[in-house]
Amino acid sequence: MITEPLLSNPKGGITALLFIIANEALERLASFGLSTNMIMYLTGEYGMDAASGAQILFLYSAAGNFMPIIGAFLADTYVGRYPMIGFGCITSLLGMVLLWLTTIIPEARVPSCAQFSSKCNNEATTPQLLFLYFCLGLMSIGAGGIRSCSLAFGADQLRKRDSLKYAGILESFFSWYYVISSASVFISMTCLVYIQDALGWKVGFGVPVVLMILSTLSFFLASPIYVKPKAKANWLVGFARVLVASFRKRRIELCSQNPDELYHHRKGSALVVPSERIRFLNRACVITNPEEDLLPDGRASDPWCLCTVDQVEELKALIKVIPIWSTGMGKPTRLGLKQKIGLGILVSAASMAVLAIIERVRRETAIREGISDNPDAAMHMSAMWLLPFYFLLGFSEAMNGVGQNEFFYTELPKSMSSVASNLFSIGLSAASLVASFIVSVVRGFISGENEESWVSSNINKGHYDYYYWLLATLGFATFIYYLACSKAYGPCKGGQGGIAGDVREGSADDDDDDVDDDYSSLS
C-alpha cells in the first residue's frame, strides 16, 4: 500500500499519481472499447471480409504499440514527458471524435453487410478507407504520446532513488498501475462491447469519446502539482559516440589486469571502471594521453573519441536486454523478473493450444448441427468453453507484461526511463506485424483445390484450429529461445533485488534535481 510521503516540495506525490493513473486508465478504457469490437464494424459497415479486417487491426495494433517508442525517445531527449502526454491526449481525442463521425455520416461508410459474410458485394471507396485509416492513425499517434510516458512520468512524482523506501513505493505504484490498467481493459471488453451491440455504433463509439474527454481533463487539471523534469541530453547521440570511439580506438590493446589503465568517468559517478562484458566497447572510455584527451575542467576534448564509463555501460545495458526483449514478440521472496517473463511466455503458448482444442470442438459441433454453410448461425455450445483460454491468456499477460516492464525499467539507464517502459509495447508492435504476415501466408494456404483456407471468412469451413496450433508451436519455440537468452544474459542488476537493487546503484543519478522530496513512511 502507498502512503502519502512528506514532501518539502509540494509538487508530485500520491495526489499527482492519481490523476496520471486516471488519465491512462480512461484512455485505455476508450481505445480498447473501440478496438475490441472493431472487426464487427469493419465487416458490417465497410464490407470487408474477416481476414482483411483482421490484417487492418493487426497493423493498427502494431502502430499503436510502436508509436510509444517514438514518443518515449522524443520525450526523453527533446520535449519532456508532460508535453508528450498532453499532445497524446489531444491527438487521441481528435481521432476518436472523427471515428465517431463515421457512424453518424452515412457517406462515410458503405451499406451494412452480414458479419463475416463472404458474399458481400458492397465495398468501401478509396476516400472512405483513407478517412478510416486517418482516424486510426490519429488514435495510434495519440496512444503513443500517452503510453510512452505515463509510467515514467508517474515515477517522476516519486523521485528519490537513493532511498530504499522509494523502492517499495515504486513497486507499489507499478502494481497498482497495472491492476487499474487491466481493470479498465476488462471493463472496455465487456461493458463497452455490450453497449455497442445493444445500442448501436453511434452510442457505442460515442461513449469512448466521452471517456477520452474525461481522460484529457484528468491529466490537465493536475498540471500545477506535477513534477515536470526537463528532457535530458540525447542518449542516442551518446550511444553513437561510444560506437564511433570504440571503432577509432580498435587497435588499442585491452588488459583487465593492467592497474595503470585510465578510464574517463563522470564526476561523482560510482562507475570508474567498465565491466568485462562486451569488452570491445571499453576502448571508448580508455584515456590514452591525458594531456590531449582531456580539457582542463576534466571533460573530453573530443567526445567522439573519448566517452565516459557511464556512457559505455549504458550502451552495454541496452545491448544485453535486446535478446530478452525479442522473446516478447511475443532478493524479494516473490518470483524473480526473468522467471515471470519465462512463465508468461510458456503459459501464453499453452493458451493457444487450449484455444486450438476449443476451436476443433466448435467446428465439429457446427458441422454436426448442419450449419457449416452459415457462419452467422447460433449453435449449441456454451461460451464458457472459452474460460480456460482467457484465464491462461490473462495470467500470461500479467506475468509477461509486468515482468518485462519492470525488467527493462530496472536494467536500463535512468536517462532512458521512458524508452525502458515502452520496450514491451514495441515488442507487441513487432508481434502484430508478424501476426499480419502469418495471416497473409496462411490465408493463401489451400489444402485442396476446392477447399477453404485455414482462415476463411466462413469459420465453419476454415481450419482456425490448425492456425492456433501453428501459433502454439511458435510460442513453445519462443520459450526455448527465451531460456537460451536468459542464460546468456546472466543475473539481473542488483542480483534478484529488482527495483531495490536498482535504487542502491542509482544513488548517484542526477535525474532528481527538480525535486527535493523526503519519504518518511511506507506501509
PDB file of N, CA, C and O in Angstrom, residues 32-99:
ATOM      1  N   PHE A  32      -9.494   0.669 -26.062  1.00  0.00           N
ATOM      2  CA  PHE A  32      -9.801  -0.754 -26.159  1.00  0.00           C
ATOM      3  C   PHE A  32     -11.295  -0.977 -26.367  1.00  0.00           C
ATOM      4  O   PHE A  32     -11.696  -1.970 -26.971  1.00  0.00           O
ATOM      5  N   GLY A  33     -12.117  -0.044 -25.875  1.00  0.00           N
ATOM      6  CA  GLY A  33     -13.543  -0.133 -26.144  1.00  0.00           C
ATOM      7  C   GLY A  33     -13.858  -0.006 -27.621  1.00  0.00           C
ATOM      8  O   GLY A  33     -14.845  -0.570 -28.118  1.00  0.00           O
ATOM      9  N   LEU A  34     -13.006   0.712 -28.352  1.00  0.00           N
ATOM     10  CA  LEU A  34     -13.182   0.841 -29.802  1.00  0.00           C
ATOM     11  C   LEU A  34     -12.567  -0.336 -30.554  1.00  0.00           C
ATOM     12  O   LEU A  34     -13.171  -0.887 -31.475  1.00  0.00           O
ATOM     13  N   SER A  35     -11.365  -0.738 -30.169  1.00  0.00           N
ATOM     14  CA  SER A  35     -10.646  -1.754 -30.945  1.00  0.00           C
ATOM     15  C   SER A  35     -11.193  -3.168 -30.746  1.00  0.00           C
ATOM     16  O   SER A  35     -11.118  -3.993 -31.660  1.00  0.00           O
ATOM     17  N   THR A  36     -11.752  -3.451 -29.565  1.00  0.00           N
ATOM     18  CA  THR A  36     -12.211  -4.810 -29.285  1.00  0.00           C
ATOM     19  C   THR A  36     -13.272  -5.278 -30.267  1.00  0.00           C
ATOM     20  O   THR A  36     -13.232  -6.399 -30.775  1.00  0.00           O
ATOM     21  N   ASN A  37     -14.226  -4.427 -30.551  1.00  0.00           N
ATOM     22  CA  ASN A  37     -15.340  -4.796 -31.424  1.00  0.00           C
ATOM     23  C   ASN A  37     -15.172  -4.229 -32.846  1.00  0.00           C
ATOM     24  O   ASN A  37     -16.112  -4.283 -33.640  1.00  0.00           O
ATOM     25  N   MET A  38     -13.989  -3.708 -33.145  1.00  0.00           N
ATOM     26  CA  MET A  38     -13.769  -3.043 -34.427  1.00  0.00           C
ATOM     27  C   MET A  38     -13.921  -3.987 -35.617  1.00  0.00           C
ATOM     28  O   MET A  38     -14.347  -3.576 -36.698  1.00  0.00           O
ATOM     29  N   ILE A  39     -13.603  -5.266 -35.420  1.00  0.00           N
ATOM     30  CA  ILE A  39     -13.727  -6.212 -36.538  1.00  0.00           C
ATOM     31  C   ILE A  39     -15.174  -6.300 -37.002  1.00  0.00           C
ATOM     32  O   ILE A  39     -15.457  -6.432 -38.202  1.00  0.00           O
ATOM     33  N   MET A  40     -16.117  -6.198 -36.066  1.00  0.00           N
ATOM     34  CA  MET A  40     -17.533  -6.214 -36.427  1.00  0.00           C
ATOM     35  C   MET A  40     -17.906  -4.967 -37.223  1.00  0.00           C
ATOM     36  O   MET A  40     -18.704  -5.029 -38.171  1.00  0.00           O
ATOM     37  N   TYR A  41     -17.331  -3.842 -36.839  1.00  0.00           N
ATOM     38  CA  TYR A  41     -17.612  -2.588 -37.540  1.00  0.00           C
ATOM     39  C   TYR A  41     -17.058  -2.621 -38.962  1.00  0.00           C
ATOM     40  O   TYR A  41     -17.709  -2.177 -39.909  1.00  0.00           O
ATOM     41  N   LEU A  42     -15.867  -3.171 -39.127  1.00  0.00           N
ATOM     42  CA  LEU A  42     -15.240  -3.227 -40.452  1.00  0.00           C
ATOM     43  C   LEU A  42     -15.971  -4.183 -41.389  1.00  0.00           C
ATOM     44  O   LEU A  42     -16.151  -3.886 -42.576  1.00  0.00           O
ATOM     45  N   THR A  43     -16.382  -5.327 -40.869  1.00  0.00           N
ATOM     46  CA  THR A  43     -17.073  -6.290 -41.724  1.00  0.00           C
ATOM     47  C   THR A  43     -18.514  -5.873 -42.002  1.00  0.00           C
ATOM     48  O   THR A  43     -19.038  -6.107 -43.098  1.00  0.00           O
ATOM     49  N   GLY A  44     -19.152  -5.240 -41.026  1.00  0.00           N
ATOM     50  CA  GLY A  44     -20.547  -4.871 -41.189  1.00  0.00           C
ATOM     51  C   GLY A  44     -20.776  -3.556 -41.886  1.00  0.00           C
ATOM     52  O   GLY A  44     -21.726  -3.404 -42.657  1.00  0.00           O
ATOM     53  N   GLU A  45     -19.894  -2.560 -41.657  1.00  0.00           N
ATOM     54  CA  GLU A  45     -20.102  -1.213 -42.181  1.00  0.00           C
ATOM     55  C   GLU A  45     -19.188  -0.851 -43.342  1.00  0.00           C
ATOM     56  O   GLU A  45     -19.423   0.136 -44.040  1.00  0.00           O
ATOM     57  N   TYR A  46     -18.113  -1.622 -43.537  1.00  0.00           N
ATOM     58  CA  TYR A  46     -17.177  -1.330 -44.626  1.00  0.00           C
ATOM     59  C   TYR A  46     -17.058  -2.475 -45.624  1.00  0.00           C
ATOM     60  O   TYR A  46     -16.240  -2.417 -46.544  1.00  0.00           O
ATOM     61  N   GLY A  47     -17.856  -3.520 -45.442  1.00  0.00           N
ATOM     62  CA  GLY A  47     -17.900  -4.604 -46.423  1.00  0.00           C
ATOM     63  C   GLY A  47     -16.633  -5.423 -46.524  1.00  0.00           C
ATOM     64  O   GLY A  47     -16.381  -6.049 -47.554  1.00  0.00           O
ATOM     65  N   MET A  48     -15.819  -5.464 -45.480  1.00  0.00           N
ATOM     66  CA  MET A  48     -14.567  -6.228 -45.528  1.00  0.00           C
ATOM     67  C   MET A  48     -14.820  -7.670 -45.119  1.00  0.00           C
ATOM     68  O   MET A  48     -15.724  -7.958 -44.336  1.00  0.00           O
ATOM     69  N   ASP A  49     -14.002  -8.578 -45.641  1.00  0.00           N
ATOM     70  CA  ASP A  49     -14.050  -9.941 -45.131  1.00  0.00           C
ATOM     71  C   ASP A  49     -13.249 -10.002 -43.845  1.00  0.00           C
ATOM     72  O   ASP A  49     -12.480  -9.094 -43.518  1.00  0.00           O
ATOM     73  N   ALA A  50     -13.412 -11.080 -43.087  1.00  0.00           N
ATOM     74  CA  ALA A  50     -12.811 -11.174 -41.754  1.00  0.00           C
ATOM     75  C   ALA A  50     -11.284 -11.093 -41.795  1.00  0.00           C
ATOM     76  O   ALA A  50     -10.661 -10.435 -40.949  1.00  0.00           O
ATOM     77  N   ALA A  51     -10.673 -11.750 -42.783  1.00  0.00           N
ATOM     78  CA  ALA A  51      -9.206 -11.758 -42.857  1.00  0.00           C
ATOM     79  C   ALA A  51      -8.655 -10.367 -43.158  1.00  0.00           C
ATOM     80  O   ALA A  51      -7.661  -9.935 -42.560  1.00  0.00           O
ATOM     81  N   SER A  52      -9.291  -9.640 -44.079  1.00  0.00           N
ATOM     82  CA  SER A  52      -8.839  -8.287 -44.407  1.00  0.00           C
ATOM     83  C   SER A  52      -8.995  -7.357 -43.203  1.00  0.00           C
ATOM     84  O   SER A  52      -8.111  -6.545 -42.897  1.00  0.00           O
ATOM     85  N   GLY A  53     -10.139  -7.480 -42.528  1.00  0.00           N
ATOM     86  CA  GLY A  53     -10.345  -6.671 -41.333  1.00  0.00           C
ATOM     87  C   GLY A  53      -9.324  -6.974 -40.254  1.00  0.00           C
ATOM     88  O   GLY A  53      -8.824  -6.074 -39.586  1.00  0.00           O
ATOM     89  N   ALA A  54      -9.001  -8.275 -40.093  1.00  0.00           N
ATOM     90  CA  ALA A  54      -8.010  -8.663 -39.092  1.00  0.00           C
ATOM     91  C   ALA A  54      -6.641  -8.083 -39.413  1.00  0.00           C
ATOM     92  O   ALA A  54      -5.911  -7.636 -38.516  1.00  0.00           O
ATOM     93  N   GLN A  55      -6.275  -8.062 -40.695  1.00  0.00           N
ATOM     94  CA  GLN A  55      -4.979  -7.504 -41.079  1.00  0.00           C
ATOM     95  C   GLN A  55      -4.909  -6.007 -40.776  1.00  0.00           C
ATOM     96  O   GLN A  55      -3.879  -5.506 -40.314  1.00  0.00           O
ATOM     97  N   ILE A  56      -6.005  -5.297 -41.043  1.00  0.00           N
ATOM     98  CA  ILE A  56      -6.036  -3.867 -40.727  1.00  0.00           C
ATOM     99  C   ILE A  56      -5.870  -3.652 -39.231  1.00  0.00           C
ATOM    100  O   ILE A  56      -5.120  -2.775 -38.785  1.00  0.00           O
ATOM    101  N   LEU A  57      -6.536  -4.476 -38.443  1.00  0.00           N
ATOM    102  CA  LEU A  57      -6.444  -4.327 -36.990  1.00  0.00           C
ATOM    103  C   LEU A  57      -5.067  -4.728 -36.475  1.00  0.00           C
ATOM    104  O   LEU A  57      -4.577  -4.153 -35.499  1.00  0.00           O
ATOM    105  N   PHE A  58      -4.434  -5.711 -37.118  1.00  0.00           N
ATOM    106  CA  PHE A  58      -3.062  -6.062 -36.735  1.00  0.00           C
ATOM    107  C   PHE A  58      -2.126  -4.875 -36.981  1.00  0.00           C
ATOM    108  O   PHE A  58      -1.264  -4.561 -36.152  1.00  0.00           O
ATOM    109  N   LEU A  59      -2.288  -4.229 -38.130  1.00  0.00           N
ATOM    110  CA  LEU A  59      -1.442  -3.078 -38.451  1.00  0.00           C
ATOM    111  C   LEU A  59      -1.738  -1.908 -37.510  1.00  0.00           C
ATOM    112  O   LEU A  59      -0.833  -1.184 -37.092  1.00  0.00           O
ATOM    113  N   TYR A  60      -3.016  -1.725 -37.182  1.00  0.00           N
ATOM    114  CA  TYR A  60      -3.395  -0.675 -36.224  1.00  0.00           C
ATOM    115  C   TYR A  60      -2.786  -0.957 -34.852  1.00  0.00           C
ATOM    116  O   TYR A  60      -2.255  -0.051 -34.189  1.00  0.00           O
ATOM    117  N   SER A  61      -2.827  -2.218 -34.443  1.00  0.00           N
ATOM    118  CA  SER A  61      -2.219  -2.598 -33.169  1.00  0.00           C
ATOM    119  C   SER A  61      -0.704  -2.400 -33.197  1.00  0.00           C
ATOM    120  O   SER A  61      -0.106  -1.932 -32.228  1.00  0.00           O
ATOM    121  N   ALA A  62      -0.087  -2.758 -34.341  1.00  0.00           N
ATOM    122  CA  ALA A  62       1.363  -2.569 -34.475  1.00  0.00           C
ATOM    123  C   ALA A  62       1.731  -1.091 -34.370  1.00  0.00           C
ATOM    124  O   ALA A  62       2.691  -0.726 -33.683  1.00  0.00           O
ATOM    125  N   ALA A  63       0.955  -0.243 -35.037  1.00  0.00           N
ATOM    126  CA  ALA A  63       1.226   1.195 -34.969  1.00  0.00           C
ATOM    127  C   ALA A  63       1.023   1.729 -33.557  1.00  0.00           C
ATOM    128  O   ALA A  63       1.829   2.516 -33.048  1.00  0.00           O
ATOM    129  N   GLY A  64      -0.065   1.284 -32.909  1.00  0.00           N
ATOM    130  CA  GLY A  64      -0.338   1.749 -31.554  1.00  0.00           C
ATOM    131  C   GLY A  64       0.706   1.328 -30.552  1.00  0.00           C
ATOM    132  O   GLY A  64       0.948   2.031 -29.565  1.00  0.00           O
ATOM    133  N   ASN A  65       1.346   0.179 -30.783  1.00  0.00           N
ATOM    134  CA  ASN A  65       2.385  -0.296 -29.874  1.00  0.00           C
ATOM    135  C   ASN A  65       3.776   0.200 -30.255  1.00  0.00           C
ATOM    136  O   ASN A  65       4.692   0.177 -29.424  1.00  0.00           O
ATOM    137  N   PHE A  66       3.938   0.631 -31.520  1.00  0.00           N
ATOM    138  CA  PHE A  66       5.239   1.151 -31.943  1.00  0.00           C
ATOM    139  C   PHE A  66       5.382   2.641 -31.652  1.00  0.00           C
ATOM    140  O   PHE A  66       6.481   3.113 -31.309  1.00  0.00           O
ATOM    141  N   MET A  67       4.294   3.390 -31.778  1.00  0.00           N
ATOM    142  CA  MET A  67       4.363   4.830 -31.557  1.00  0.00           C
ATOM    143  C   MET A  67       4.905   5.219 -30.177  1.00  0.00           C
ATOM    144  O   MET A  67       5.594   6.234 -30.046  1.00  0.00           O
ATOM    145  N   PRO A  68       4.613   4.442 -29.098  1.00  0.00           N
ATOM    146  CA  PRO A  68       5.169   4.820 -27.798  1.00  0.00           C
ATOM    147  C   PRO A  68       6.685   4.896 -27.756  1.00  0.00           C
ATOM    148  O   PRO A  68       7.239   5.712 -27.019  1.00  0.00           O
ATOM    149  N   ILE A  69       7.381   4.069 -28.555  1.00  0.00           N
ATOM    150  CA  ILE A  69       8.841   4.129 -28.510  1.00  0.00           C
ATOM    151  C   ILE A  69       9.337   5.422 -29.137  1.00  0.00           C
ATOM    152  O   ILE A  69      10.328   6.016 -28.691  1.00  0.00           O
ATOM    153  N   ILE A  70       8.634   5.901 -30.178  1.00  0.00           N
ATOM    154  CA  ILE A  70       8.986   7.192 -30.778  1.00  0.00           C
ATOM    155  C   ILE A  70       8.677   8.315 -29.802  1.00  0.00           C
ATOM    156  O   ILE A  70       9.480   9.229 -29.594  1.00  0.00           O
ATOM    157  N   GLY A  71       7.492   8.225 -29.179  1.00  0.00           N
ATOM    158  CA  GLY A  71       7.137   9.231 -28.187  1.00  0.00           C
ATOM    159  C   GLY A  71       8.100   9.246 -27.014  1.00  0.00           C
ATOM    160  O   GLY A  71       8.454  10.315 -26.495  1.00  0.00           O
ATOM    161  N   ALA A  72       8.538   8.065 -26.582  1.00  0.00           N
ATOM    162  CA  ALA A  72       9.479   7.990 -25.460  1.00  0.00           C
ATOM    163  C   ALA A  72      10.816   8.625 -25.808  1.00  0.00           C
ATOM    164  O   ALA A  72      11.411   9.343 -25.002  1.00  0.00           O
ATOM    165  N   PHE A  73      11.293   8.355 -27.026  1.00  0.00           N
ATOM    166  CA  PHE A  73      12.560   8.957 -27.467  1.00  0.00           C
ATOM    167  C   PHE A  73      12.467  10.483 -27.498  1.00  0.00           C
ATOM    168  O   PHE A  73      13.341  11.185 -26.988  1.00  0.00           O
ATOM    169  N   LEU A  74      11.387  10.995 -28.086  1.00  0.00           N
ATOM    170  CA  LEU A  74      11.210  12.454 -28.155  1.00  0.00           C
ATOM    171  C   LEU A  74      11.056  13.058 -26.771  1.00  0.00           C
ATOM    172  O   LEU A  74      11.572  14.148 -26.489  1.00  0.00           O
ATOM    173  N   ALA A  75      10.337  12.355 -25.888  1.00  0.00           N
ATOM    174  CA  ALA A  75      10.120  12.877 -24.533  1.00  0.00           C
ATOM    175  C   ALA A  75      11.420  12.906 -23.736  1.00  0.00           C
ATOM    176  O   ALA A  75      11.695  13.874 -23.022  1.00  0.00           O
ATOM    177  N   ASP A  76      12.215  11.851 -23.842  1.00  0.00           N
ATOM    178  CA  ASP A  76      13.453  11.774 -23.071  1.00  0.00           C
ATOM    179  C   ASP A  76      14.514  12.749 -23.555  1.00  0.00           C
ATOM    180  O   ASP A  76      15.355  13.199 -22.766  1.00  0.00           O
ATOM    181  N   THR A  77      14.494  13.081 -24.845  1.00  0.00           N
ATOM    182  CA  THR A  77      15.602  13.851 -25.399  1.00  0.00           C
ATOM    183  C   THR A  77      15.249  15.273 -25.831  1.00  0.00           C
ATOM    184  O   THR A  77      16.143  16.110 -25.941  1.00  0.00           O
ATOM    185  N   TYR A  78      13.976  15.558 -26.080  1.00  0.00           N
ATOM    186  CA  TYR A  78      13.633  16.867 -26.630  1.00  0.00           C
ATOM    187  C   TYR A  78      12.518  17.593 -25.885  1.00  0.00           C
ATOM    188  O   TYR A  78      12.725  18.667 -25.330  1.00  0.00           O
ATOM    189  N   VAL A  79      11.313  17.011 -25.867  1.00  0.00           N
ATOM    190  CA  VAL A  79      10.149  17.783 -25.422  1.00  0.00           C
ATOM    191  C   VAL A  79       9.787  17.589 -23.958  1.00  0.00           C
ATOM    192  O   VAL A  79       9.100  18.433 -23.378  1.00  0.00           O
ATOM    193  N   GLY A  80      10.179  16.486 -23.340  1.00  0.00           N
ATOM    194  CA  GLY A  80       9.775  16.212 -21.970  1.00  0.00           C
ATOM    195  C   GLY A  80       8.512  15.356 -21.932  1.00  0.00           C
ATOM    196  O   GLY A  80       7.759  15.268 -22.904  1.00  0.00           O
ATOM    197  N   ARG A  81       8.259  14.749 -20.785  1.00  0.00           N
ATOM    198  CA  ARG A  81       7.146  13.800 -20.676  1.00  0.00           C
ATOM    199  C   ARG A  81       5.792  14.477 -20.559  1.00  0.00           C
ATOM    200  O   ARG A  81       4.798  13.991 -21.113  1.00  0.00           O
ATOM    201  N   TYR A  82       5.712  15.579 -19.831  1.00  0.00           N
ATOM    202  CA  TYR A  82       4.425  16.259 -19.663  1.00  0.00           C
ATOM    203  C   TYR A  82       3.863  16.758 -21.005  1.00  0.00           C
ATOM    204  O   TYR A  82       2.696  16.480 -21.327  1.00  0.00           O
ATOM    205  N   PRO A  83       4.638  17.470 -21.822  1.00  0.00           N
ATOM    206  CA  PRO A  83       4.104  17.896 -23.123  1.00  0.00           C
ATOM    207  C   PRO A  83       3.725  16.722 -24.021  1.00  0.00           C
ATOM    208  O   PRO A  83       2.753  16.801 -24.780  1.00  0.00           O
ATOM    209  N   MET A  84       4.482  15.617 -23.944  1.00  0.00           N
ATOM    210  CA  MET A  84       4.192  14.475 -24.802  1.00  0.00           C
ATOM    211  C   MET A  84       2.854  13.841 -24.446  1.00  0.00           C
ATOM    212  O   MET A  84       2.059  13.480 -25.322  1.00  0.00           O
ATOM    213  N   ILE A  85       2.568  13.699 -23.144  1.00  0.00           N
ATOM    214  CA  ILE A  85       1.282  13.128 -22.736  1.00  0.00           C
ATOM    215  C   ILE A  85       0.145  14.060 -23.135  1.00  0.00           C
ATOM    216  O   ILE A  85      -0.908  13.612 -23.617  1.00  0.00           O
ATOM    217  N   GLY A  86       0.342  15.366 -22.955  1.00  0.00           N
ATOM    218  CA  GLY A  86      -0.688  16.329 -23.348  1.00  0.00           C
ATOM    219  C   GLY A  86      -0.985  16.267 -24.836  1.00  0.00           C
ATOM    220  O   GLY A  86      -2.157  16.288 -25.250  1.00  0.00           O
ATOM    221  N   PHE A  87       0.065  16.172 -25.638  1.00  0.00           N
ATOM    222  CA  PHE A  87      -0.113  16.038 -27.091  1.00  0.00           C
ATOM    223  C   PHE A  87      -0.869  14.762 -27.430  1.00  0.00           C
ATOM    224  O   PHE A  87      -1.762  14.741 -28.286  1.00  0.00           O
ATOM    225  N   GLY A  88      -0.532  13.672 -26.740  1.00  0.00           N
ATOM    226  CA  GLY A  88      -1.196  12.406 -26.988  1.00  0.00           C
ATOM    227  C   GLY A  88      -2.680  12.445 -26.657  1.00  0.00           C
ATOM    228  O   GLY A  88      -3.502  11.880 -27.388  1.00  0.00           O
ATOM    229  N   CYS A  89      -3.032  13.124 -25.574  1.00  0.00           N
ATOM    230  CA  CYS A  89      -4.439  13.232 -25.181  1.00  0.00           C
ATOM    231  C   CYS A  89      -5.256  13.938 -26.261  1.00  0.00           C
ATOM    232  O   CYS A  89      -6.335  13.468 -26.656  1.00  0.00           O
ATOM    233  N   ILE A  90      -4.749  15.055 -26.734  1.00  0.00           N
ATOM    234  CA  ILE A  90      -5.492  15.846 -27.723  1.00  0.00           C
ATOM    235  C   ILE A  90      -5.589  15.095 -29.049  1.00  0.00           C
ATOM    236  O   ILE A  90      -6.658  15.046 -29.685  1.00  0.00           O
ATOM    237  N   THR A  91      -4.498  14.479 -29.489  1.00  0.00           N
ATOM    238  CA  THR A  91      -4.496  13.754 -30.755  1.00  0.00           C
ATOM    239  C   THR A  91      -5.415  12.544 -30.716  1.00  0.00           C
ATOM    240  O   THR A  91      -6.175  12.278 -31.661  1.00  0.00           O
ATOM    241  N   SER A  92      -5.360  11.795 -29.635  1.00  0.00           N
ATOM    242  CA  SER A  92      -6.210  10.626 -29.497  1.00  0.00           C
ATOM    243  C   SER A  92      -7.684  11.010 -29.460  1.00  0.00           C
ATOM    244  O   SER A  92      -8.538  10.351 -30.078  1.00  0.00           O
ATOM    245  N   LEU A  93      -7.994  12.097 -28.751  1.00  0.00           N
ATOM    246  CA  LEU A  93      -9.374  12.578 -28.682  1.00  0.00           C
ATOM    247  C   LEU A  93      -9.879  12.972 -30.073  1.00  0.00           C
ATOM    248  O   LEU A  93     -11.012  12.640 -30.455  1.00  0.00           O
ATOM    249  N   LEU A  94      -9.039  13.642 -30.854  1.00  0.00           N
ATOM    250  CA  LEU A  94      -9.423  14.037 -32.201  1.00  0.00           C
ATOM    251  C   LEU A  94      -9.712  12.816 -33.075  1.00  0.00           C
ATOM    252  O   LEU A  94     -10.704  12.776 -33.812  1.00  0.00           O
ATOM    253  N   GLY A  95      -8.856  11.794 -32.980  1.00  0.00           N
ATOM    254  CA  GLY A  95      -9.072  10.580 -33.761  1.00  0.00           C
ATOM    255  C   GLY A  95     -10.370   9.880 -33.397  1.00  0.00           C
ATOM    256  O   GLY A  95     -11.099   9.399 -34.273  1.00  0.00           O
ATOM    257  N   MET A  96     -10.688   9.829 -32.103  1.00  0.00           N
ATOM    258  CA  MET A  96     -11.927   9.175 -31.668  1.00  0.00           C
ATOM    259  C   MET A  96     -13.162   9.949 -32.106  1.00  0.00           C
ATOM    260  O   MET A  96     -14.186   9.356 -32.476  1.00  0.00           O
ATOM    261  N   VAL A  97     -13.081  11.280 -32.052  1.00  0.00           N
ATOM    262  CA  VAL A  97     -14.215  12.097 -32.497  1.00  0.00           C
ATOM    263  C   VAL A  97     -14.475  11.870 -33.988  1.00  0.00           C
ATOM    264  O   VAL A  97     -15.632  11.699 -34.412  1.00  0.00           O
ATOM    265  N   LEU A  98     -13.423  11.855 -34.789  1.00  0.00           N
ATOM    266  CA  LEU A  98     -13.585  11.646 -36.232  1.00  0.00           C
ATOM    267  C   LEU A  98     -14.105  10.241 -36.534  1.00  0.00           C
ATOM    268  O   LEU A  98     -14.938  10.058 -37.439  1.00  0.00           O
ATOM    269  N   LEU A  99     -13.627   9.236 -35.776  1.00  0.00           N
ATOM    270  CA  LEU A  99     -14.128   7.880 -35.978  1.00  0.00           C
ATOM    271  C   LEU A  99     -15.610   7.795 -35.609  1.00  0.00           C
ATOM    272  O   LEU A  99     -16.396   7.116 -36.277  1.00  0.00           O
TER     273      LEU A  99
END
